[in-house]
CSV table of C-alpha atoms in Angstrom, one decimal:
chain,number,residue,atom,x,y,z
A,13,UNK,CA,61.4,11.1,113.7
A,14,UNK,CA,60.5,12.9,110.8
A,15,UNK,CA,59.5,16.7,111.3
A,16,UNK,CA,59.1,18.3,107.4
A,17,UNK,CA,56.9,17.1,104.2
A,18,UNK,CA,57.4,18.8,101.5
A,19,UNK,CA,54.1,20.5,99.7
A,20,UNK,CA,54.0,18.2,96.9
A,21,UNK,CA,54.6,14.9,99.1
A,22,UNK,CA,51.5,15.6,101.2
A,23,UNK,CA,49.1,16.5,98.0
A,24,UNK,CA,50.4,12.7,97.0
A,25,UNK,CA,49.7,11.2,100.2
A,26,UNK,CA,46.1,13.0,100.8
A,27,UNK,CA,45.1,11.4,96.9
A,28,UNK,CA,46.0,7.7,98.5
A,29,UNK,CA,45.2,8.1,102.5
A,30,UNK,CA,42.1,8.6,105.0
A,31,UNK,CA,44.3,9.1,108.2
A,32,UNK,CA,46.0,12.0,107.2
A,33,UNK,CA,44.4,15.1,109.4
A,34,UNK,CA,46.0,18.8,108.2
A,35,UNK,CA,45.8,21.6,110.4
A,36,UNK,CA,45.9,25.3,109.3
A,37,UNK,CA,47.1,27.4,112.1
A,38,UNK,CA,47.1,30.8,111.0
A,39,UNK,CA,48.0,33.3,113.6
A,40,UNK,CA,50.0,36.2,114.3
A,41,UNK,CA,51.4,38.3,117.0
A,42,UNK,CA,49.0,41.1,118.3
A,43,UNK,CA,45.8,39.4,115.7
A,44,UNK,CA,44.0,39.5,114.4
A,45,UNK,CA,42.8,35.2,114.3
A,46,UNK,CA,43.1,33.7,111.2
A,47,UNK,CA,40.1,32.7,110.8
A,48,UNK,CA,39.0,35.2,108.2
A,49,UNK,CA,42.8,34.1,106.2
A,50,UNK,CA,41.7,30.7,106.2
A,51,UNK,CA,38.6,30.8,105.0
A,52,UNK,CA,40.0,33.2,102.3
A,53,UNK,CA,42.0,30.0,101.4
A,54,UNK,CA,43.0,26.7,103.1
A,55,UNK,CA,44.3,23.4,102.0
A,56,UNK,CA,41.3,21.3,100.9
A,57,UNK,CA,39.8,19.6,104.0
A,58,UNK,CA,42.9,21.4,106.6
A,59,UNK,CA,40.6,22.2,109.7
A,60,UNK,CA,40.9,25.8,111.4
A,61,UNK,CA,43.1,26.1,114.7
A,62,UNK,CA,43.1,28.7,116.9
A,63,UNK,CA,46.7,29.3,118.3
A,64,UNK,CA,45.3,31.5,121.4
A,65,UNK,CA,42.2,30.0,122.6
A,66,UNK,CA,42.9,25.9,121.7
A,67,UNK,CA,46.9,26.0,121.8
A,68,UNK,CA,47.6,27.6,124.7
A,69,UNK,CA,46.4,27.9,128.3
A,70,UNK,CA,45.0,31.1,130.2
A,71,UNK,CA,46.5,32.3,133.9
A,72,UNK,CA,48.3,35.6,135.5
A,73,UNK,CA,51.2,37.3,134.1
A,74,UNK,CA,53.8,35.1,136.1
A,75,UNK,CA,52.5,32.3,134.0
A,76,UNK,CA,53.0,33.6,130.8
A,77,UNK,CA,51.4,34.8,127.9
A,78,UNK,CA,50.8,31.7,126.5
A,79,UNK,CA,51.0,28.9,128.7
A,80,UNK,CA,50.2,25.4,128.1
A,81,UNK,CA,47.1,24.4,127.4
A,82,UNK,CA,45.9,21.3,130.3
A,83,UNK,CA,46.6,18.1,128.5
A,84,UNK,CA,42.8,17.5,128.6
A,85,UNK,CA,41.6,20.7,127.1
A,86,UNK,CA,43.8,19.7,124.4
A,87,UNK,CA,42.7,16.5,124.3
A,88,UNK,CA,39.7,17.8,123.8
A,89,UNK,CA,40.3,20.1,121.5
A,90,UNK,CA,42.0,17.7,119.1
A,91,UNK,CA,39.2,15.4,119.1
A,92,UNK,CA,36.9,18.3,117.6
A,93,UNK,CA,40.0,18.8,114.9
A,94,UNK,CA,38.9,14.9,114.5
A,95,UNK,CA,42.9,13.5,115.8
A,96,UNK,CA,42.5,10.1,116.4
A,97,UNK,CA,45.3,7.7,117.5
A,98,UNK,CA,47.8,6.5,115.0
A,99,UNK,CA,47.0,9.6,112.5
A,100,UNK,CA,49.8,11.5,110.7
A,101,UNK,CA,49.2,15.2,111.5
A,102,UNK,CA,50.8,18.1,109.3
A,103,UNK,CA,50.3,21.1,110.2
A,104,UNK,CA,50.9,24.6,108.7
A,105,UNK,CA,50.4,28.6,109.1
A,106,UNK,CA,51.8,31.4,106.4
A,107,UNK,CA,54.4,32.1,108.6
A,108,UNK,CA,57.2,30.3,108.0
A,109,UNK,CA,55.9,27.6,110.3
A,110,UNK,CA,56.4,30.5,113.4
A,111,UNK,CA,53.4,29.7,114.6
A,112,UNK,CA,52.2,26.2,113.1
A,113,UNK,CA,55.3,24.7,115.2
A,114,UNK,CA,53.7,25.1,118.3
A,115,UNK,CA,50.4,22.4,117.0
A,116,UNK,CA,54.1,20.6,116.2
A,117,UNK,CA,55.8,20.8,119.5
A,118,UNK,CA,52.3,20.4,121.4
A,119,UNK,CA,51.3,17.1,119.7
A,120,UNK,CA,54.4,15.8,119.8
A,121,UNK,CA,54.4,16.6,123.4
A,122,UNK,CA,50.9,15.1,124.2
A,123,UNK,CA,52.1,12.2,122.8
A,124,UNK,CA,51.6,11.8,119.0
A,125,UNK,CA,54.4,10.4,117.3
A,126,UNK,CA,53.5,11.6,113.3
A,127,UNK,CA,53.5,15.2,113.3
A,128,UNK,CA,54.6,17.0,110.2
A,129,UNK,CA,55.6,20.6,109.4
A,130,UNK,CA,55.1,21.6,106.1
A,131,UNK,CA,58.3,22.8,104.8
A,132,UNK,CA,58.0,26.4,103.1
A,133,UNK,CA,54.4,26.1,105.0
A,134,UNK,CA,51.0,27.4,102.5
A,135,UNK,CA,53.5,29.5,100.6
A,136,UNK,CA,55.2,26.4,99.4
A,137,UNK,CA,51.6,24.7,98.5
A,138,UNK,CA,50.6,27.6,96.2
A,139,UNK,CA,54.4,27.6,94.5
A,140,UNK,CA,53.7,24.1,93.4
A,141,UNK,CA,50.5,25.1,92.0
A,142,UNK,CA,48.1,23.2,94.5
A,143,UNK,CA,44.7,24.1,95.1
A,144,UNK,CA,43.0,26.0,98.0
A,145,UNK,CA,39.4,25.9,99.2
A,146,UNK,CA,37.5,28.5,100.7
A,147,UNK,CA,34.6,29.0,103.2
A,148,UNK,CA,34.3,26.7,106.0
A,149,UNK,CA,34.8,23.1,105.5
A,150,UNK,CA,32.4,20.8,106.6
A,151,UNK,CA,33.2,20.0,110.5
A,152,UNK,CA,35.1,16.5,111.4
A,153,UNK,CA,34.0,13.5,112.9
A,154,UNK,CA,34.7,13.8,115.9
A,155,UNK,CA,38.1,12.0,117.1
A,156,UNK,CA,38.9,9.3,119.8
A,157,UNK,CA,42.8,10.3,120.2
A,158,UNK,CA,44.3,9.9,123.6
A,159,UNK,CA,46.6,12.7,124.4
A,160,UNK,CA,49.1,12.8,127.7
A,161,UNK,CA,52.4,15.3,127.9
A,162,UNK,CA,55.7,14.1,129.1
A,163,UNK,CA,57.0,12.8,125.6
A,164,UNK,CA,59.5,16.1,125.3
A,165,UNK,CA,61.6,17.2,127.8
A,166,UNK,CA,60.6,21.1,129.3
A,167,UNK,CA,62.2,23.1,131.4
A,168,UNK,CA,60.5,25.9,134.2
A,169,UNK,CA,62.4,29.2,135.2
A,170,UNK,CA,64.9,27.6,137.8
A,171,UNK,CA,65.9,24.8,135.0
A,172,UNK,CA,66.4,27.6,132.1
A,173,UNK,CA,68.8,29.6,134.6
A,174,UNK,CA,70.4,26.4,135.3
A,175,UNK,CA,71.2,25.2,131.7
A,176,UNK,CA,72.3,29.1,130.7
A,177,UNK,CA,75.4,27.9,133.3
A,178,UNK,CA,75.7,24.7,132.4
A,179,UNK,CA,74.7,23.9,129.3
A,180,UNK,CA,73.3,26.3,125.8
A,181,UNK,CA,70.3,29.0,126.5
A,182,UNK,CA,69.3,30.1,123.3
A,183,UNK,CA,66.8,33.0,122.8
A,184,UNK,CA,65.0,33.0,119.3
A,185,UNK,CA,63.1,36.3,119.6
A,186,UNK,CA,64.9,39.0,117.4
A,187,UNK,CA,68.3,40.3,118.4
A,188,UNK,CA,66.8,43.5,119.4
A,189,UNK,CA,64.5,42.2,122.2
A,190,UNK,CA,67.2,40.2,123.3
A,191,UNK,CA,69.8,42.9,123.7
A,192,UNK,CA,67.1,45.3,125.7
A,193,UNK,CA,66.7,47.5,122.6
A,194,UNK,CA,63.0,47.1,122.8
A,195,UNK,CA,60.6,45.6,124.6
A,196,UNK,CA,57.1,46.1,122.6
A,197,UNK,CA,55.3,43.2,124.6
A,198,UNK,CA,56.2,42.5,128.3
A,199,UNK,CA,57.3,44.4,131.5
A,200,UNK,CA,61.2,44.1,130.6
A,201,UNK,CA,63.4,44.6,128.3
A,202,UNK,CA,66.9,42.0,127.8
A,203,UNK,CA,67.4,38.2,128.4
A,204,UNK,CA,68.0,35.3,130.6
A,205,UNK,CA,71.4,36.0,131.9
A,206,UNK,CA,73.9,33.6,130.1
A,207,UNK,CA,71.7,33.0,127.1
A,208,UNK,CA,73.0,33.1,123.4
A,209,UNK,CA,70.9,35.1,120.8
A,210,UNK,CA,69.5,32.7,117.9
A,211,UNK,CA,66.9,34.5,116.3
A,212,UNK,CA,64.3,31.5,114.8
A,213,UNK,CA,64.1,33.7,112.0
A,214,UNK,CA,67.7,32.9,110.7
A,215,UNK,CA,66.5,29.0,110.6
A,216,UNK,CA,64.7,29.7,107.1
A,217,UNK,CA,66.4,30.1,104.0
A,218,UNK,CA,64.5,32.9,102.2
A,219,UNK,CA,61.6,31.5,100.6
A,220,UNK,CA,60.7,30.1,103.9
A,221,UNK,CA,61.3,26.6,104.6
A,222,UNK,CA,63.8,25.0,107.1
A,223,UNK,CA,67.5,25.3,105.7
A,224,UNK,CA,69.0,22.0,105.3
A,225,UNK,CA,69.9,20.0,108.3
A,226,UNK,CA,73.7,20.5,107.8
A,227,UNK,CA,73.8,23.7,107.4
A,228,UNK,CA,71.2,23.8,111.0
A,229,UNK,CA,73.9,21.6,112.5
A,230,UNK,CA,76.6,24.4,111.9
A,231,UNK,CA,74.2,27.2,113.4
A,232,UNK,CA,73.5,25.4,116.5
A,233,UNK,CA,77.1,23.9,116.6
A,234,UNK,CA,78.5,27.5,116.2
A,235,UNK,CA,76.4,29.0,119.1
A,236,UNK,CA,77.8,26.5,121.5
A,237,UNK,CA,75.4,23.6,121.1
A,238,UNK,CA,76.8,20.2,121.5
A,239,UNK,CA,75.3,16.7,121.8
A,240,UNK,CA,77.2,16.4,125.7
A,241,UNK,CA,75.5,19.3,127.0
A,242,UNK,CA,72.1,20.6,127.6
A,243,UNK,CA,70.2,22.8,125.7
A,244,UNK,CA,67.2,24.9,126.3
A,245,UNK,CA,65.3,27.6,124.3
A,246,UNK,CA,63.3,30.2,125.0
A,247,UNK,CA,61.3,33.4,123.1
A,248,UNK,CA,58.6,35.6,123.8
A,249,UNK,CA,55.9,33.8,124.7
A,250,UNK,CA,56.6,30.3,123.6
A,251,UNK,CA,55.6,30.1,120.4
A,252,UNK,CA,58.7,30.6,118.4
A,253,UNK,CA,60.8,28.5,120.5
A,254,UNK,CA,59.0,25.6,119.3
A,255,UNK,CA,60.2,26.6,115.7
A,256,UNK,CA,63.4,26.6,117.2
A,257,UNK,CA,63.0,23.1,118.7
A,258,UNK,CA,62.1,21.9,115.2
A,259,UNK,CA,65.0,23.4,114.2
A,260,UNK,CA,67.2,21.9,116.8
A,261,UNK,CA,65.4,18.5,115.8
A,262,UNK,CA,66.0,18.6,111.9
A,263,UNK,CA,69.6,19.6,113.0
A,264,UNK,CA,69.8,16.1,115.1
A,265,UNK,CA,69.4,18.0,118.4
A,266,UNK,CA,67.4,17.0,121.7
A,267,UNK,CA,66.4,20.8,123.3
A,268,UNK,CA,64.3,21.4,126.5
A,269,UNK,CA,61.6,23.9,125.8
A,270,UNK,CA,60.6,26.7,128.4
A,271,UNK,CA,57.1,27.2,128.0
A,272,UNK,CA,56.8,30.4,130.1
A,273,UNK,CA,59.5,32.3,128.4
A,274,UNK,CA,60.6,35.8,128.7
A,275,UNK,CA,57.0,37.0,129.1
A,276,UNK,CA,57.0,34.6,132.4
A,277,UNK,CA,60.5,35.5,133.4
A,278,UNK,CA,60.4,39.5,133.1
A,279,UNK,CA,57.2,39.2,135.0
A,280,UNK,CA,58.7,37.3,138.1
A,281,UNK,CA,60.5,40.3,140.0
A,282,UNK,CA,63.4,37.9,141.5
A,283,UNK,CA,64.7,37.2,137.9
A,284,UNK,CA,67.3,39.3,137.0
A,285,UNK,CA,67.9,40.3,133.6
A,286,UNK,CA,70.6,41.1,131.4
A,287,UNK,CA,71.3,43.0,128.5
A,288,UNK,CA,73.5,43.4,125.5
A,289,UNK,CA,75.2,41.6,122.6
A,290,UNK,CA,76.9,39.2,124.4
A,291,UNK,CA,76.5,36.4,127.1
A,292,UNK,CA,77.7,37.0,130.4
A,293,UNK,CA,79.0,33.5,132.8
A,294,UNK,CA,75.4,33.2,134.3
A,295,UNK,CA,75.6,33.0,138.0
């Protein structure tokens, strides 16, 4: 399936189209909401998303910091963005796609086939000279989509340590959270023992959008990541990985996201941890 559009290609298809729905989901570690960003300047007609409160579930710390929403709150909350089935979704942030992957990896995961990233994300729609609206936009009619997870694969805490020994763990938070250099966030500093560092960062070409699939292929391929073994990925929290997932999918590549991540793993006491530069043979 398709994962990018390109800034120019969805201007074209919103002139000729009533079942295209565009998200704006503007967020960022630590806030604050991007509300106020969006209505300083949105995509004609995108509606406002809220990564924290409609994109991700609430529960202790050995959940996460950003679990899954229930498939029915989401449900629920896409039908206010006005999602009904058989709509092509594209969603966006000013991020790099960071944070808009995670509306990409959820829908996709609840079920709806035609979710786009836009490639370079708002950046790329002001470089092609594209206008923006401001304020609030007038709210959707309300959707009828049916939303259900299970159409990409996930893994829990047991499964990641069992793919960092059988398969490829990668880690896309930056390499110094994943060598235990710093830990601004969550009770531990390191990584999944037996997971490879791939910061999501080093998926973008400069200007922000996804480098091409070839050159993805030779990343992943590099790190150890092969069409006859598993791979899972991981960050902080769960939101980057998702990048990294559309990533692995541009590159041709199937992955099994861990939703809890490193903020659920250095939280459960029986998880070791390891740090440094290098991958030890997990046990």
């Amino acid at each position: 399936m398709q994962t990018l559009i390109s800034a120019d290609d969805l201007s074209r298809r919103l002139a000729g189209r009533d079942d295209i729905r565009v998200l704006d989901v503007r967020w960022q570690l630590g806030g604050p909401p991007g509300l106020g960003e969006y209505r300083s300047g949105h995509i004609p007609g995108a509606v406002y998303v809220d990564l924290d409160t409609e994109l991700a579930g609430h529960g202790g710390p050995e959940d996460g910091r950003h679990p899954l929403p229930g498939s029915a709150d989401l449900q629920a909350a896409a039908r206010r963005w006005g999602l009904h089935d058989g709509d092509t979704v594209v969603v966006y942030d000013d991020l790099g796609s960071q944070s808009a992957a995670r509306a990409w990896w959820l829908l996709r995961h609840a079920g709806m086939r035609d979710v786009l990233l836009i490639d370079g994300a708002l950046a790329a729609w002001r470089s092609a000279g594209l206008p923006l609206a401001v304020g609030d936009e007038k709210p959707p009619v309300a959707g009828t989509v049916h939303l259900s997870y299970g159409a990409l694969p996930t893994i829990d805490a047991d499964t990641a340590a069992a793919v960092a020994r059988t398969g490829v763990l990668l880690d896309a938070r930056a390499g110094a959270r994943y060598r235990g250099e710093t830990e601004p966030i969550d009770p531990r500093a390191g990584h999944i023992p037996g997971a490879v560092s791939a910061p999501t960062s080093d998926n973008l070409t400069p200007d922000g959008r996804f480098r091409p699939a070839e050159e993805l292929r030779e990343r992943f391929e590099a790190l150890g990541v092969s069409a006859m073994r598993p791979v899972g990925v991981y960050c902080g929290s769960g939101i980057t990985a998702a990048h990294e997932a559309a990533a692995l999918a541009i590159a041709g590549f199937v992955p099994y996201l861990y939703p809890g991540s490193w903020s659920q793993w250095s939280n459960l006491p029986d998880r070791p941890v390891e740090t440094g530069d290098a991958p030890s043979a997990a046990e």
